[in-house]
Every structure is written in structure tokens, then in C-alpha cells.
């Protein structure tokens, strides 16, 4: 497997673009994106577990019932959620894609992101879809990645190539994150494409398993969005023997998938609203993998840990505290904690109690912008990694006046 | 029942004081408090559910096994938690109280609050206990309330009087909150006293039930502390017939208790770290009381709701979102939301969808410093209230450099 440049256009037969159509007031920010496959693709998706679900999710679920899709349409600037006419608008968006591309309206993955509870006007959407239909391009993932951004400050793309049955396959994707990020089943918006031949069933199995160790391990602010969607289209143009069951090929596919999703996770965490640092909690020595997941996520979700990291303060007592209230079965008297970054590694807690350490070195390590929090529970073989970011003045600023 | 002035000295036969003894560097801030009862009191307590428990909690639990206590000792500035010698130090503190007051060392409620994982020196504590023993006074609750504060900016006291069996009883308390506030069984530190005669068993039953609707419904930052303790001493000096079973007298006692605890809850939420506003989520129309509790707490815990309230932004979509991910059984299409303050009430969402409203009036309402978020699930008779605060720049500032 090789990390390669690109995103949703890394795989054969996928075109994409993103343009400004007028949903946002700010004309310098693209607000609608489309991805199409040259041939009908097998498709799978996972969605938010929030009971309040965006209208686009309800329409996508219906469209993916047959495990097939040929296009993805997504607008930013408006979530089309908690609107009385939400489903009607989402269905109109699909019909407009059919009108301008010929792709059947029930063959479409649809998503929206932005403010909740404001009516989404269809006029700019129609204009956008018409523009997109006439400008889709191979190897053009970046404009689409930009068009799905909300408060994200950089576009998120990742791709890999891998071999299956002697054929070179590609898998890549784009994502947006930023705020209201605490996914449970999927993250805000992730669109993946692959030219690997794989059945809808195995595709669904692969993404459902993958999100447990990738997007479900990311938290920016503990708020699970109403519009979280991860979707994948596999068009088979790599011409490998179709993956229809578990086995070596499926494992290779899952590794490729995980390489892309973890890379996108790290980008989403690092670009959390207002964030200045990526936090990576690497947890080892848990009795089970589940305990490792719960504990590492509790650490990166703690407002107090996040604020301490913003201040480059080695306040490890807050990490112990977050381990203790995680609800997981942990012997707190066995816990070791260390901080690690490009500047080095510093152990700060052994067997649940503080040990002497250099505050100067700790400060130097924590002033970096990618911090690993290493926690060893010394109680078994289970391990997990969770990703988050620091809590900053800018998070408060961005969210104190998001609508205005 | 009457709300009266005072705190832990409102009840007969309780003395208290708070002084500076040198645990903190800042000499203008008291750091040790003591409360004593003239006669041995029945006692009860509830503690944090965090697996990491402060050493003082372990000692208090042992001391309260017989349901009796005569004194409370508490220092601020150091939590005496995650220290190898924590229990030894806590036991020494009790022995010092015995040395200077004559009250038996296993008759003492002990608590500590402050930084986790830093050794607590005994020398200043001894000096403090000696000073306190010589300066305890009736009707002197405020210095004790000040001495248990950490980043709190005002002292928290509340008291009531009530009649049982023709006798006037009193119940009052002091509390500290501020950060790491998301209690589960109790809150950071609450010390209550009463002269009402009531058995240890009924006292425990009363506080265990009370915290479900009082302190367990408060959250400042979602972090459950390692040192949460609520304790109560009942010395019987009001000379009412002792309450030893459920019935009318117990109900009166519970009402008095709840009046004091809810008042302290509102103060703790309003004085959350960096907070500028008290948020009160009043939830009605839930299928059950449990659903009402879970949903109202989910709303006041949402970082996004908290930041929107800081910005006086009527972003009700975030409230719907927090209701949706609460995990409770809710029909999101029936939900109504309104904001209320001293400036009026404004409905913003009906049946799960937005309704037109005046942004100007909403702003005016939300600029007040006590905000009610009114949520009606229109699905039954269950109701609950949860208390929280806004998320501000100062929360981040305080917690970015708490230790330094």
C-alpha cells in the first residue's frame, strides 16, 4: 500500500468539482460540491446516531437501499435540518442532479452542512448543480474538498493505492469537520471513492468496522451532529476480482481504507474549531479493546485536559480524573502517563501517582502543535487511539456568534 | 419553611471558621476551614463516582461508617489526590483536629480541594488547625465558606428554618464549585448542618434522594471531579421528635433540604469557571422523569449551546441537536423550545422546526445574566431542571494555566 496525492479523484472513473452558487453570503467561499462515477458504483454509508437527523440523511438512506450510487451532491452553509420542507428540498436537489447530469435521482448520495433550522432556498442550488454538471473533472478533488468546508480552515483529502488480484486499486476521500464533532457511527462529512471491485455488502461491512477505530475516536467538542455522514462509492474500474467475502483481499482493502480514514481523522481533529494543537491519546495496557477506546476518548473529550494542552500545562491530574470518570473498568493505581511530541517524551505519572519531572522540558514538549498523550493502564493487551484538539479562546469566539 | 440568612451556623450548636494557613501562596485567600458541633451529630454523605478518589474521601467514608460525626475539616489549594502519602496525610489532619479540639479523630469529615497530584505538606495544616480551634464562632459561616473556595469568585451559603413537631429547626450549608463540575452522586464540596433530630439512616436517605434533583443536575464543564463530597451533620439540638422513618416530618425535612441544595446549585452553576451567565434548562412534557433529567442535562452540557449563550445567540438548532444525542427516547418532531429571562419569553421552535421570531428581542433576552431554556417534549408529564453556565474566553484562560 502506498500513500498517494489526491482525494476522491484518485480512483479511476471519478470526477468532481466544487463551486460558489450563492447559499453563503461570502462569495469567496465555495458552497456546493459534486462527485460522479463514470459507471454505477456499489455504495455504503454510516450516519449520525443523533435522533435529530438532517433531511439529506433520510433521503440518502432511501437511495442507498439497493447498495448502488453514481453521484454525490453536497452543499455547505445550511444543514437543511429541522426545516418543515427539508425532505422536499433534498429530493428536489436529487431531481436537479438528474436533470443536469442524467444520473437517476435515486442513485444519489446527498448531504448538507451548516446552520440548523434555516430554510434552504432551491434557486442557488439549481444554479450550482448546473455549473457543476458542466465543469466536473478527473483529478480535481480539491475544489470539492473546499466546497464542503464550514469553519474548517484547510481542505482535507487523502488517498492510497494498493494491489488486489494483480490489479492496482485506489481509494481516496475528502472530509470536513471543525465543530459539533463527536461522531458516533460516522463523522460530519466524509466522501470516499474507490475503483476497487467490492460488493455493497462487503463495502458496508468494511466501513462499519472501520469507523469504530477511526471517526468514532475523534472528538472536537463532544457534540454529535445531526448530519454526520460517511459514504463510499466503489465503481470496480480497477478490474480486480470483486471482493465478495472476507479473506486476504478484504483485509488489504480494510487496511487501505483505514490508512485514508485515520489520515482524515487526524486532519479533522487538528482542524477542530479554534484548535491550535492535535491531541492524540495513545492508550495501551487495557484489559480489553473496548476499555481502551472508552478511556482514550474520555481523555481527549475532557474540557480541562483540552484547556491545559492549550496552555502547554502538564496538568496530568486532569488526565487521571478523566480516566477515572470514563465509566470503564480501570485500576487507577496502575496507570502511567507521559507526554510526547517532536521535542521528546516526558513521563509524569507512575502507578497513579505523580513523579518528579522537569516543568521546563514538559513546557517545551507541550508547546508543539502535535501532542501525544501516552497512557498505559498496565492491565492487559487492549489498545486504542483517540484524536482531539485543544480548547481555545477561538473556539468560544467562533461559537459565540456562529449565526451572526 | 422560611429562607433565612446564614450557612452552616444557622442551625443551633454549630461553630465554624476559615483562616489562611499557608497552603496557598496568595496570603489574601483563606485556605482551611473547620465546622464543629457542640454535641455528636448523626451524619451522612455522598461522594464522587470517579474511580480516582481523593484520599480525604477514603478517610471520611471510614469515619462515617457508624453514621456519626462531630466536626468537618477542609483545606483548599491542594486536592490531596493521586499522592502516594495521601491517606497518611488525611489521617494526620484528623489526628491534629483531635489534638487541638478534643474531638475524636474518627469522628471527623475531611475534604481537600485544589490541584491533583501535588504532595500536601502537613506543617501549614497543623498551624491552620491550631488557629481554627482557638477561633471557632457561632454565626460565623462566611469565613469557612470563603476558605473552601478555589477559582470560585463568591462564597456560597444558604439556610432555611422549618417546623417539625412544634419545634423550629434550621438547615444550612456552604458549598464550592467553579471547575471540574459535573457531579454524579454529589458535587465538589457541600457541607450541610441541621439541628433537626433525624436518624443517620433517614439522613442518608434524604441526601441520596436529594442529590438526584439538585447537585447531580449541575454541570460546568462535564468533568466529574475526584473529590466531590456532600456531607450533612444533624445534631438534634432543635429538640424535635427524632425523624426515624418516612412520613410527614421526613417530607418537611426533605423540602427544607431541597430548598438549600437548589439555592447552592444555582450559585455553583452561576459561578462556574469563567461564566457570565446562569443557564437553567427547564424541561417539561417528558414520558418519564428520567428522560427529563437526561435531556435537560444534555442541553446544559453542550459546549455549543454554552458558547451560543455566551454570545447571546438564539441558535436553538444546537438545543435540538443536544436533545437528539442525549440517548433518551424523545420524539424530536414534537419538541418546542423557548428562551426566557427578566426581559421576557420568546418561542423559537415548534414541533421540532423553526418558527419566525424577532432576533432583536431574542438578543435582548439572552443578554441577561440568568437565562431559562424552556423545552417542552409534549410527550408526557415528566419534568426536570438542570443548571449550567456559558462557555467563555475566561474558562479557557483559567484552565490553560491553572497550575502556573
Tab-separated table of N, CA and C in Angstrom, chain A residues 50 178-184 218-225 297 300-303 306 387-389 391 395, chain B residues 298 301-304 321-322 325-326:
chain	number	residue	atom	x	y	z
A	50	UNK	N	-27.523	10.623	16.183
A	50	UNK	CA	-28.400	11.648	16.760
A	50	UNK	C	-29.841	11.389	16.305
A	178	UNK	N	-14.435	20.299	11.932
A	178	UNK	CA	-14.417	21.581	12.623
A	178	UNK	C	-15.208	21.585	13.921
A	179	UNK	N	-16.495	21.934	13.947
A	179	UNK	CA	-17.233	21.959	15.217
A	179	UNK	C	-18.399	20.989	15.190
A	180	UNK	N	-19.052	20.788	16.347
A	180	UNK	CA	-20.113	19.800	16.522
A	180	UNK	C	-19.592	18.434	16.092
A	181	UNK	N	-18.391	18.133	16.567
A	181	UNK	CA	-17.692	16.923	16.140
A	181	UNK	C	-17.496	15.987	17.322
A	182	UNK	N	-18.282	14.952	17.357
A	182	UNK	CA	-18.145	13.890	18.351
A	182	UNK	C	-18.911	12.721	17.751
A	183	UNK	N	-18.390	12.202	16.631
A	183	UNK	CA	-19.176	11.274	15.829
A	183	UNK	C	-19.489	9.993	16.583
A	184	UNK	N	-20.587	9.413	16.224
A	184	UNK	CA	-20.987	8.131	16.768
A	184	UNK	C	-21.587	7.390	15.599
A	218	UNK	N	-12.789	10.319	17.267
A	218	UNK	CA	-12.445	11.738	17.158
A	218	UNK	C	-13.463	12.555	17.951
A	219	UNK	N	-13.009	13.548	18.691
A	219	UNK	CA	-13.961	14.487	19.282
A	219	UNK	C	-13.358	15.874	19.312
A	220	UNK	N	-14.095	16.840	18.842
A	220	UNK	CA	-13.675	18.232	18.969
A	220	UNK	C	-14.363	18.877	20.168
A	221	UNK	N	-15.665	18.662	20.293
A	221	UNK	CA	-16.372	19.373	21.367
A	221	UNK	C	-17.471	18.564	22.042
A	222	UNK	N	-17.518	17.248	21.787
A	222	UNK	CA	-18.496	16.432	22.494
A	222	UNK	C	-19.908	16.533	21.955
A	223	UNK	N	-20.130	17.347	20.922
A	223	UNK	CA	-21.472	17.481	20.364
A	223	UNK	C	-21.611	16.632	19.105
A	224	UNK	N	-22.510	15.640	19.131
A	224	UNK	CA	-22.737	14.769	17.989
A	224	UNK	C	-23.696	15.457	17.019
A	225	UNK	N	-23.222	15.746	15.843
A	225	UNK	CA	-24.006	16.494	14.853
A	225	UNK	C	-25.223	15.725	14.356
A	297	UNK	N	-10.941	7.994	24.655
A	297	UNK	CA	-11.883	9.021	24.227
A	297	UNK	C	-12.258	9.945	25.387
A	300	UNK	N	-9.489	12.621	25.634
A	300	UNK	CA	-9.453	13.706	24.639
A	300	UNK	C	-10.734	14.541	24.658
A	301	UNK	N	-11.789	14.063	25.341
A	301	UNK	CA	-13.034	14.842	25.443
A	301	UNK	C	-13.034	15.795	26.637
A	302	UNK	N	-12.132	15.649	27.574
A	302	UNK	CA	-12.166	16.464	28.784
A	302	UNK	C	-11.847	17.929	28.482
A	303	UNK	N	-12.776	18.812	28.797
A	303	UNK	CA	-12.543	20.256	28.593
A	303	UNK	C	-11.311	20.714	29.356
A	306	UNK	N	-8.179	19.552	27.581
A	306	UNK	CA	-8.048	20.341	26.355
A	306	UNK	C	-7.525	21.755	26.656
A	387	UNK	N	-8.442	10.859	18.875
A	387	UNK	CA	-7.922	12.142	18.398
A	387	UNK	C	-8.815	13.297	18.833
A	388	UNK	N	-8.185	14.363	19.272
A	388	UNK	CA	-8.929	15.558	19.634
A	388	UNK	C	-8.065	16.784	19.430
A	389	UNK	N	-8.475	17.890	20.034
A	389	UNK	CA	-7.721	19.123	19.878
A	389	UNK	C	-7.827	19.926	21.164
A	391	UNK	N	-8.722	23.248	23.603
A	391	UNK	CA	-9.867	24.163	23.744
A	391	UNK	C	-9.294	25.565	23.881
A	395	UNK	N	-12.289	28.889	19.906
A	395	UNK	CA	-13.464	28.010	19.878
A	395	UNK	C	-14.670	28.766	20.415
B	298	UNK	N	-28.301	17.074	29.078
B	298	UNK	CA	-27.609	17.075	27.788
B	298	UNK	C	-27.558	18.488	27.214
B	301	UNK	N	-25.053	20.715	29.081
B	301	UNK	CA	-23.669	20.241	28.936
B	301	UNK	C	-23.084	20.538	27.561
B	302	UNK	N	-23.908	20.895	26.588
B	302	UNK	CA	-23.402	21.085	25.228
B	302	UNK	C	-22.486	22.302	25.126
B	303	UNK	N	-21.255	22.077	24.703
B	303	UNK	CA	-20.311	23.194	24.530
B	303	UNK	C	-20.864	24.212	23.552
B	304	UNK	N	-21.564	23.732	22.530
B	304	UNK	CA	-22.082	24.641	21.510
B	304	UNK	C	-23.231	25.487	22.040
B	321	UNK	N	-30.147	19.623	18.639
B	321	UNK	CA	-29.053	18.678	18.435
B	321	UNK	C	-28.709	17.975	19.746
B	322	UNK	N	-28.582	18.730	20.828
B	322	UNK	CA	-28.226	18.154	22.138
B	322	UNK	C	-29.335	17.251	22.665
B	325	UNK	N	-28.942	13.853	20.684
B	325	UNK	CA	-27.873	12.901	21.011
B	325	UNK	C	-27.858	12.514	22.489
B	326	UNK	N	-28.863	12.921	23.235
B	326	UNK	CA	-28.882	12.653	24.677
B	326	UNK	C	-28.992	11.163	24.992
